[in-house]
Amino acid sequence: MVSPVPGVTLSARGAARARSGHPWIFRVDVRSAAPGLPSGAEVRLADARGNFIARAFWAERSPIAVRILSRRDEPLDDAFLRERIERSVQRRRALFARADAYRAVHGEADLLPGYFADVYGDVVAVQHLAEWAEARREALARMVAEVCGARAVVARDDGSSRDFEVLPRRTAVLLGQAPVVATYHEGELELTVDLLEDHKTGGYLDQRENHLRAGELSRGEALDAFCYHGGFALQLARRSHHVLAIDQDASAVARTRENAKRNSLGNVDVRAANAVEQLRALDKEGRRFDVIVLDPPAFAKRREGVEGALRVYKEINYRAVRLLAPGGLLVTCSCSGKVTPQIFGEVIEWAAQEAKRPLQILERRGASRDHPPLLGVPETDYLKCWFLLAP
């Protein structure tokens, strides 16, 4: 006999939020729950009158008590989860038929909130940012490996988002063997990544299409501040005469040099230095660049960090505008979700005014199409990448 699914009753506000389509229900909006629910337990959500709302997973410790997976009254079993993964991967393969690197599962946007999977060649890097996914990590690893045809699955659960969920930071090889170094392509360039040691899940796949677009528009002298593994710098180098790439992380600089050599790009000068200080120094020297890319880390991961982040965003954009040659291209980015597009636009407008240089908006871009935002869930629409011209 199958045991009934435990029930969770939501407050009026929680019920309205769930019905609006948002997959997160905070603990303050839980009116009552079955006693002793374990971490990751499947639950059935209802309003105060007992009307069914959704099937979801329960979190013991996270401020987000419930994550919704289905508005239908259906079991959230392994068959359900595998089908969700399969459908997500099929969508990516339809978008990028020849790609060997892409985000296979994008959490909330693919209706698997808190679970992320990135494909790099024949390896998958995953993140579990919710208790339900953490509780099922081995089963999910087997599913995603089978669906993607991967030889190994690596868990990159070492980011600050795990702190919010009250989950320990760690990395692990869930399937296959270490070390796990993968080779993949962005356009015609071949790149390598260490999936256990490098940032995030290894690379910044959310910027892949922006890397390629910047490369199409590149020319002359180019500058890539915060270059990481050279995603922008190497694409710029295919059309520019010379590229100066800067990053404070010594291992990232080494990887950029390795990737430049791998692709026979001898016109990339990689410098291990603080990018903000270097922008100031280049401005003082009176340097000018035809293309400048600013792709800094997330300066504001929490609301309380926004004010400090804006000071840095203003500084680097002001310096970049001053460093642009006449007719130059500025590609400026922010991956801070707390910095909205409106706030980001205000930062750029301030920088242009302070530098006394007009800027034309060429393109407002976001994350690559394999990182789609989910309508009604603003937290998923985090990346801003603006292309601007200095006439």
CSV table of N, CA and C in Angstrom, one decimal, residues 155-265:
chain,number,residue,atom,x,y,z
A,155,ALA,N,30.2,17.1,-9.1
A,155,ALA,CA,29.4,18.0,-8.3
A,155,ALA,C,30.2,19.2,-7.9
A,156,ARG,N,29.8,20.5,-8.3
A,156,ARG,CA,30.4,21.7,-7.9
A,156,ARG,C,29.6,22.4,-6.9
A,157,ASP,N,29.5,21.9,-5.7
A,157,ASP,CA,28.7,22.4,-4.6
A,157,ASP,C,29.5,23.2,-3.7
A,158,ASP,N,30.4,24.1,-4.2
A,158,ASP,CA,31.3,24.9,-3.3
A,158,ASP,C,31.0,26.4,-3.4
A,159,GLY,N,29.9,26.8,-3.9
A,159,GLY,CA,29.5,28.2,-4.1
A,159,GLY,C,28.8,28.8,-2.9
A,160,SER,N,28.7,30.1,-2.8
A,160,SER,CA,28.1,30.8,-1.6
A,160,SER,C,26.6,30.5,-1.6
A,161,SER,N,26.0,30.2,-2.7
A,161,SER,CA,24.5,29.9,-2.7
A,161,SER,C,24.2,28.7,-1.7
A,162,ARG,N,25.2,27.8,-1.5
A,162,ARG,CA,24.9,26.7,-0.6
A,162,ARG,C,24.8,27.2,0.9
A,163,ASP,N,25.5,28.3,1.2
A,163,ASP,CA,25.4,28.9,2.5
A,163,ASP,C,23.9,29.3,2.8
A,164,PHE,N,23.3,30.0,1.9
A,164,PHE,CA,21.9,30.4,2.1
A,164,PHE,C,21.0,29.2,2.3
A,165,GLU,N,21.3,28.1,1.6
A,165,GLU,CA,20.5,26.9,1.8
A,165,GLU,C,20.8,26.1,3.0
A,166,VAL,N,21.9,26.5,3.8
A,166,VAL,CA,22.4,25.8,4.9
A,166,VAL,C,22.8,24.4,4.5
A,167,LEU,N,23.6,24.4,3.4
A,167,LEU,CA,24.2,23.1,3.0
A,167,LEU,C,25.7,23.3,3.0
A,168,PRO,N,26.5,22.2,3.2
A,168,PRO,CA,27.9,22.4,3.3
A,168,PRO,C,28.5,22.6,1.9
A,169,ARG,N,29.6,23.3,1.8
A,169,ARG,CA,30.3,23.5,0.5
A,169,ARG,C,31.2,22.3,0.3
A,170,ARG,N,31.2,21.8,-0.9
A,170,ARG,CA,32.1,20.7,-1.2
A,170,ARG,C,32.1,20.4,-2.7
A,171,THR,N,33.1,19.7,-3.2
A,171,THR,CA,33.2,19.2,-4.5
A,171,THR,C,33.3,17.7,-4.5
A,172,ALA,N,32.9,17.0,-5.5
A,172,ALA,CA,33.0,15.6,-5.5
A,172,ALA,C,32.8,15.0,-6.9
A,173,VAL,N,33.4,13.9,-7.2
A,173,VAL,CA,33.2,13.2,-8.5
A,173,VAL,C,32.1,12.2,-8.2
A,174,LEU,N,30.9,12.4,-8.7
A,174,LEU,CA,29.8,11.5,-8.4
A,174,LEU,C,29.8,10.2,-9.3
A,175,LEU,N,30.2,10.4,-10.5
A,175,LEU,CA,30.4,9.2,-11.4
A,175,LEU,C,31.7,9.4,-12.2
A,176,GLY,N,32.4,8.3,-12.5
A,176,GLY,CA,33.7,8.4,-13.2
A,176,GLY,C,34.8,8.6,-12.2
A,177,GLN,N,36.0,9.1,-12.7
A,177,GLN,CA,37.2,9.2,-11.9
A,177,GLN,C,37.8,10.6,-12.1
A,178,ALA,N,38.5,11.0,-11.0
A,178,ALA,CA,39.3,12.3,-11.1
A,178,ALA,C,40.7,11.9,-11.6
A,179,PRO,N,41.5,12.9,-12.1
A,179,PRO,CA,41.1,14.3,-12.4
A,179,PRO,C,40.1,14.4,-13.6
A,180,VAL,N,39.3,15.5,-13.5
A,180,VAL,CA,38.3,15.7,-14.6
A,180,VAL,C,38.6,17.0,-15.3
A,181,VAL,N,39.4,16.8,-16.4
A,181,VAL,CA,39.7,18.0,-17.3
A,181,VAL,C,39.0,17.7,-18.6
A,182,ALA,N,38.2,18.7,-19.0
A,182,ALA,CA,37.4,18.5,-20.2
A,182,ALA,C,37.8,19.5,-21.3
A,183,THR,N,37.6,19.1,-22.5
A,183,THR,CA,37.9,20.0,-23.7
A,183,THR,C,36.5,20.3,-24.4
A,184,TYR,N,36.3,21.5,-24.7
A,184,TYR,CA,35.1,21.9,-25.4
A,184,TYR,C,35.4,23.1,-26.4
A,185,HIS,N,34.4,23.5,-27.1
A,185,HIS,CA,34.6,24.6,-28.1
A,185,HIS,C,33.6,25.7,-27.9
A,186,GLU,N,34.1,26.9,-28.2
A,186,GLU,CA,33.2,28.1,-28.3
A,186,GLU,C,33.5,28.6,-29.7
A,187,GLY,N,32.6,28.4,-30.7
A,187,GLY,CA,32.8,28.7,-32.0
A,187,GLY,C,34.0,27.9,-32.6
A,188,GLU,N,35.0,28.5,-33.1
A,188,GLU,CA,36.1,27.7,-33.7
A,188,GLU,C,37.2,27.5,-32.7
A,189,LEU,N,37.1,28.1,-31.5
A,189,LEU,CA,38.1,28.0,-30.5
A,189,LEU,C,38.0,26.7,-29.6
A,190,GLU,N,39.1,26.1,-29.3
A,190,GLU,CA,39.1,24.9,-28.4
A,190,GLU,C,39.6,25.3,-27.0
A,191,LEU,N,38.8,25.0,-26.0
A,191,LEU,CA,39.2,25.4,-24.6
A,191,LEU,C,39.2,24.2,-23.7
A,192,THR,N,40.0,24.4,-22.6
A,192,THR,CA,40.0,23.3,-21.6
A,192,THR,C,39.6,23.9,-20.3
A,193,VAL,N,39.1,23.0,-19.4
A,193,VAL,CA,38.6,23.4,-18.1
A,193,VAL,C,38.8,22.3,-17.1
A,194,ASP,N,39.2,22.6,-15.9
A,194,ASP,CA,39.3,21.6,-14.8
A,194,ASP,C,38.0,21.8,-14.0
A,195,LEU,N,37.2,20.7,-14.1
A,195,LEU,CA,35.8,20.8,-13.5
A,195,LEU,C,35.8,20.7,-12.0
A,196,LEU,N,36.9,20.3,-11.4
A,196,LEU,CA,37.0,20.3,-9.9
A,196,LEU,C,37.6,21.5,-9.3
A,197,GLU,N,38.5,22.2,-10.1
A,197,GLU,CA,39.3,23.3,-9.6
A,197,GLU,C,38.9,24.7,-10.1
A,198,ASP,N,38.4,24.8,-11.3
A,198,ASP,CA,38.1,26.1,-11.8
A,198,ASP,C,36.8,26.7,-11.3
A,199,HIS,N,36.5,28.0,-11.6
A,199,HIS,CA,35.3,28.7,-11.0
A,199,HIS,C,34.0,28.1,-11.4
A,200,LYS,N,33.0,28.4,-10.6
A,200,LYS,CA,31.6,27.9,-10.9
A,200,LYS,C,31.6,26.5,-11.3
A,201,THR,N,31.0,26.1,-12.4
A,201,THR,CA,31.0,24.7,-12.9
A,201,THR,C,32.2,24.5,-13.8
A,202,GLY,N,33.1,25.4,-13.9
A,202,GLY,CA,34.3,25.3,-14.7
A,202,GLY,C,34.5,26.4,-15.7
A,203,GLY,N,33.4,26.8,-16.4
A,203,GLY,CA,33.5,27.9,-17.3
A,203,GLY,C,32.3,28.8,-17.1
A,204,TYR,N,32.2,29.8,-18.0
A,204,TYR,CA,31.1,30.8,-17.9
A,204,TYR,C,30.2,30.6,-19.2
A,205,LEU,N,29.5,29.5,-19.2
A,205,LEU,CA,28.7,29.2,-20.4
A,205,LEU,C,27.6,30.2,-20.6
A,206,ASP,N,27.2,30.9,-19.6
A,206,ASP,CA,26.1,31.9,-19.8
A,206,ASP,C,26.6,33.1,-20.7
A,207,GLN,N,27.9,33.2,-20.8
A,207,GLN,CA,28.4,34.3,-21.7
A,207,GLN,C,28.9,33.8,-23.0
A,208,ARG,N,28.7,32.6,-23.3
A,208,ARG,CA,29.2,32.0,-24.6
A,208,ARG,C,28.8,32.8,-25.8
A,209,GLU,N,27.5,33.0,-26.0
A,209,GLU,CA,27.0,33.8,-27.2
A,209,GLU,C,27.5,35.2,-27.2
A,210,ASN,N,27.7,35.8,-26.0
A,210,ASN,CA,28.2,37.1,-25.9
A,210,ASN,C,29.7,37.2,-26.3
A,211,HIS,N,30.4,36.1,-25.9
A,211,HIS,CA,31.8,36.0,-26.3
A,211,HIS,C,31.9,36.0,-27.9
A,212,LEU,N,31.1,35.2,-28.5
A,212,LEU,CA,31.1,35.1,-30.0
A,212,LEU,C,30.7,36.4,-30.6
A,213,ARG,N,29.7,37.1,-30.1
A,213,ARG,CA,29.2,38.4,-30.6
A,213,ARG,C,30.3,39.4,-30.5
A,214,ALA,N,31.0,39.5,-29.4
A,214,ALA,CA,32.1,40.5,-29.2
A,214,ALA,C,33.2,40.2,-30.2
A,215,GLY,N,33.5,38.9,-30.5
A,215,GLY,CA,34.5,38.6,-31.4
A,215,GLY,C,34.1,39.0,-32.8
A,216,GLU,N,32.9,39.0,-33.2
A,216,GLU,CA,32.4,39.4,-34.5
A,216,GLU,C,32.7,40.9,-34.7
A,217,LEU,N,32.6,41.7,-33.6
A,217,LEU,CA,32.7,43.2,-33.7
A,217,LEU,C,34.1,43.7,-33.4
A,218,SER,N,35.0,42.8,-33.0
A,218,SER,CA,36.3,43.3,-32.5
A,218,SER,C,37.2,43.8,-33.6
A,219,ARG,N,38.1,44.6,-33.2
A,219,ARG,CA,39.1,45.2,-34.2
A,219,ARG,C,40.2,45.9,-33.4
A,220,GLY,N,41.3,46.3,-34.0
A,220,GLY,CA,42.3,47.2,-33.5
A,220,GLY,C,42.9,46.7,-32.2
A,221,GLU,N,43.0,47.6,-31.2
A,221,GLU,CA,43.5,47.3,-29.9
A,221,GLU,C,42.4,47.0,-28.9
A,222,ALA,N,42.5,45.9,-28.2
A,222,ALA,CA,41.4,45.4,-27.4
A,222,ALA,C,41.9,45.2,-25.9
A,223,LEU,N,40.9,45.4,-25.0
A,223,LEU,CA,41.2,45.2,-23.6
A,223,LEU,C,40.1,44.3,-23.0
A,224,ASP,N,40.5,43.3,-22.3
A,224,ASP,CA,39.5,42.4,-21.6
A,224,ASP,C,39.9,42.4,-20.1
A,225,ALA,N,39.2,43.2,-19.3
A,225,ALA,CA,39.4,43.2,-17.9
A,225,ALA,C,38.6,42.1,-17.3
A,226,PHE,N,39.1,41.5,-16.2
A,226,PHE,CA,38.4,40.3,-15.6
A,226,PHE,C,38.3,39.2,-16.6
A,227,CYS,N,39.4,38.8,-17.2
A,227,CYS,CA,39.3,37.9,-18.3
A,227,CYS,C,39.0,36.4,-18.0
A,228,TYR,N,39.2,36.0,-16.8
A,228,TYR,CA,39.0,34.6,-16.4
A,228,TYR,C,39.8,33.7,-17.3
A,229,HIS,N,39.2,32.8,-18.0
A,229,HIS,CA,39.9,31.8,-18.9
A,229,HIS,C,40.0,32.4,-20.3
A,230,GLY,N,39.7,33.7,-20.6
A,230,GLY,CA,39.9,34.2,-21.9
A,230,GLY,C,38.7,34.1,-22.8
A,231,GLY,N,37.5,33.9,-22.3
A,231,GLY,CA,36.3,33.7,-23.1
A,231,GLY,C,36.1,34.8,-24.1
A,232,PHE,N,36.2,36.1,-23.6
A,232,PHE,CA,36.1,37.2,-24.4
A,232,PHE,C,37.4,37.5,-25.1
A,233,ALA,N,38.5,37.5,-24.4
A,233,ALA,CA,39.8,37.9,-24.9
A,233,ALA,C,40.2,37.1,-26.2
A,234,LEU,N,40.0,35.7,-26.1
A,234,LEU,CA,40.4,34.9,-27.3
A,234,LEU,C,39.5,35.1,-28.5
A,235,GLN,N,38.2,35.4,-28.3
A,235,GLN,CA,37.4,35.7,-29.4
A,235,GLN,C,37.8,37.1,-30.0
A,236,LEU,N,38.1,38.1,-29.1
A,236,LEU,CA,38.6,39.4,-29.6
A,236,LEU,C,39.8,39.2,-30.4
A,237,ALA,N,40.7,38.3,-30.0
A,237,ALA,CA,42.0,38.2,-30.6
A,237,ALA,C,41.9,37.7,-32.1
A,238,ARG,N,40.8,37.1,-32.5
A,238,ARG,CA,40.7,36.5,-33.8
A,238,ARG,C,40.6,37.7,-34.8
A,239,ARG,N,40.2,38.9,-34.4
A,239,ARG,CA,40.0,40.0,-35.3
A,239,ARG,C,40.8,41.2,-34.9
A,240,SER,N,41.2,41.3,-33.6
A,240,SER,CA,42.0,42.5,-33.2
A,240,SER,C,43.5,42.3,-33.5
A,241,HIS,N,44.2,43.4,-33.5
A,241,HIS,CA,45.6,43.4,-33.7
A,241,HIS,C,46.3,42.8,-32.4
A,242,HIS,N,45.8,43.3,-31.3
A,242,HIS,CA,46.4,43.0,-30.0
A,242,HIS,C,45.3,43.0,-28.9
A,243,VAL,N,45.4,42.1,-28.0
A,243,VAL,CA,44.5,42.1,-26.9
A,243,VAL,C,45.3,42.0,-25.6
A,244,LEU,N,44.9,43.0,-24.7
A,244,LEU,CA,45.4,42.9,-23.3
A,244,LEU,C,44.4,42.3,-22.4
A,245,ALA,N,44.7,41.2,-21.8
A,245,ALA,CA,43.8,40.5,-20.9
A,245,ALA,C,44.3,40.5,-19.5
A,246,ILE,N,43.4,40.9,-18.5
A,246,ILE,CA,43.8,41.1,-17.1
A,246,ILE,C,42.9,40.3,-16.2
A,247,ASP,N,43.5,39.6,-15.2
A,247,ASP,CA,42.7,39.0,-14.2
A,247,ASP,C,43.6,38.8,-13.0
A,248,GLN,N,43.0,38.9,-11.8
A,248,GLN,CA,43.8,38.9,-10.6
A,248,GLN,C,44.1,37.4,-10.2
A,249,ASP,N,43.3,36.5,-10.7
A,249,ASP,CA,43.5,35.1,-10.3
A,249,ASP,C,44.6,34.5,-11.2
A,250,ALA,N,45.7,34.0,-10.5
A,250,ALA,CA,46.8,33.5,-11.2
A,250,ALA,C,46.5,32.2,-12.0
A,251,SER,N,45.6,31.4,-11.4
A,251,SER,CA,45.3,30.2,-12.1
A,251,SER,C,44.5,30.5,-13.4
A,252,ALA,N,43.6,31.5,-13.3
A,252,ALA,CA,42.8,31.9,-14.5
A,252,ALA,C,43.7,32.5,-15.6
A,253,VAL,N,44.7,33.3,-15.2
A,253,VAL,CA,45.7,33.8,-16.1
A,253,VAL,C,46.5,32.7,-16.8
A,254,ALA,N,46.9,31.7,-16.0
A,254,ALA,CA,47.6,30.5,-16.6
A,254,ALA,C,46.7,29.8,-17.6
A,255,ARG,N,45.4,29.7,-17.3
A,255,ARG,CA,44.5,29.0,-18.2
A,255,ARG,C,44.3,29.8,-19.5
A,256,THR,N,44.2,31.1,-19.4
A,256,THR,CA,44.0,32.0,-20.5
A,256,THR,C,45.3,31.8,-21.5
A,257,ARG,N,46.4,31.8,-20.9
A,257,ARG,CA,47.7,31.7,-21.7
A,257,ARG,C,47.7,30.3,-22.4
A,258,GLU,N,47.3,29.3,-21.6
A,258,GLU,CA,47.2,27.9,-22.2
A,258,GLU,C,46.2,27.9,-23.4
A,259,ASN,N,45.1,28.5,-23.2
A,259,ASN,CA,44.0,28.4,-24.2
A,259,ASN,C,44.5,29.3,-25.4
A,260,ALA,N,45.2,30.4,-25.2
A,260,ALA,CA,45.7,31.2,-26.3
A,260,ALA,C,46.7,30.4,-27.1
A,261,LYS,N,47.6,29.7,-26.4
A,261,LYS,CA,48.6,28.9,-27.1
A,261,LYS,C,47.9,27.7,-27.9
A,262,ARG,N,47.0,27.1,-27.3
A,262,ARG,CA,46.3,26.0,-27.9
A,262,ARG,C,45.6,26.4,-29.2
A,263,ASN,N,45.2,27.7,-29.3
A,263,ASN,CA,44.5,28.1,-30.5
A,263,ASN,C,45.4,29.0,-31.4
A,264,SER,N,46.7,29.0,-31.1
A,264,SER,CA,47.7,29.7,-31.9
A,264,SER,C,47.4,31.2,-32.0
A,265,LEU,N,47.0,31.8,-30.9
A,265,LEU,CA,46.7,33.2,-30.8
A,265,LEU,C,47.9,33.9,-30.1
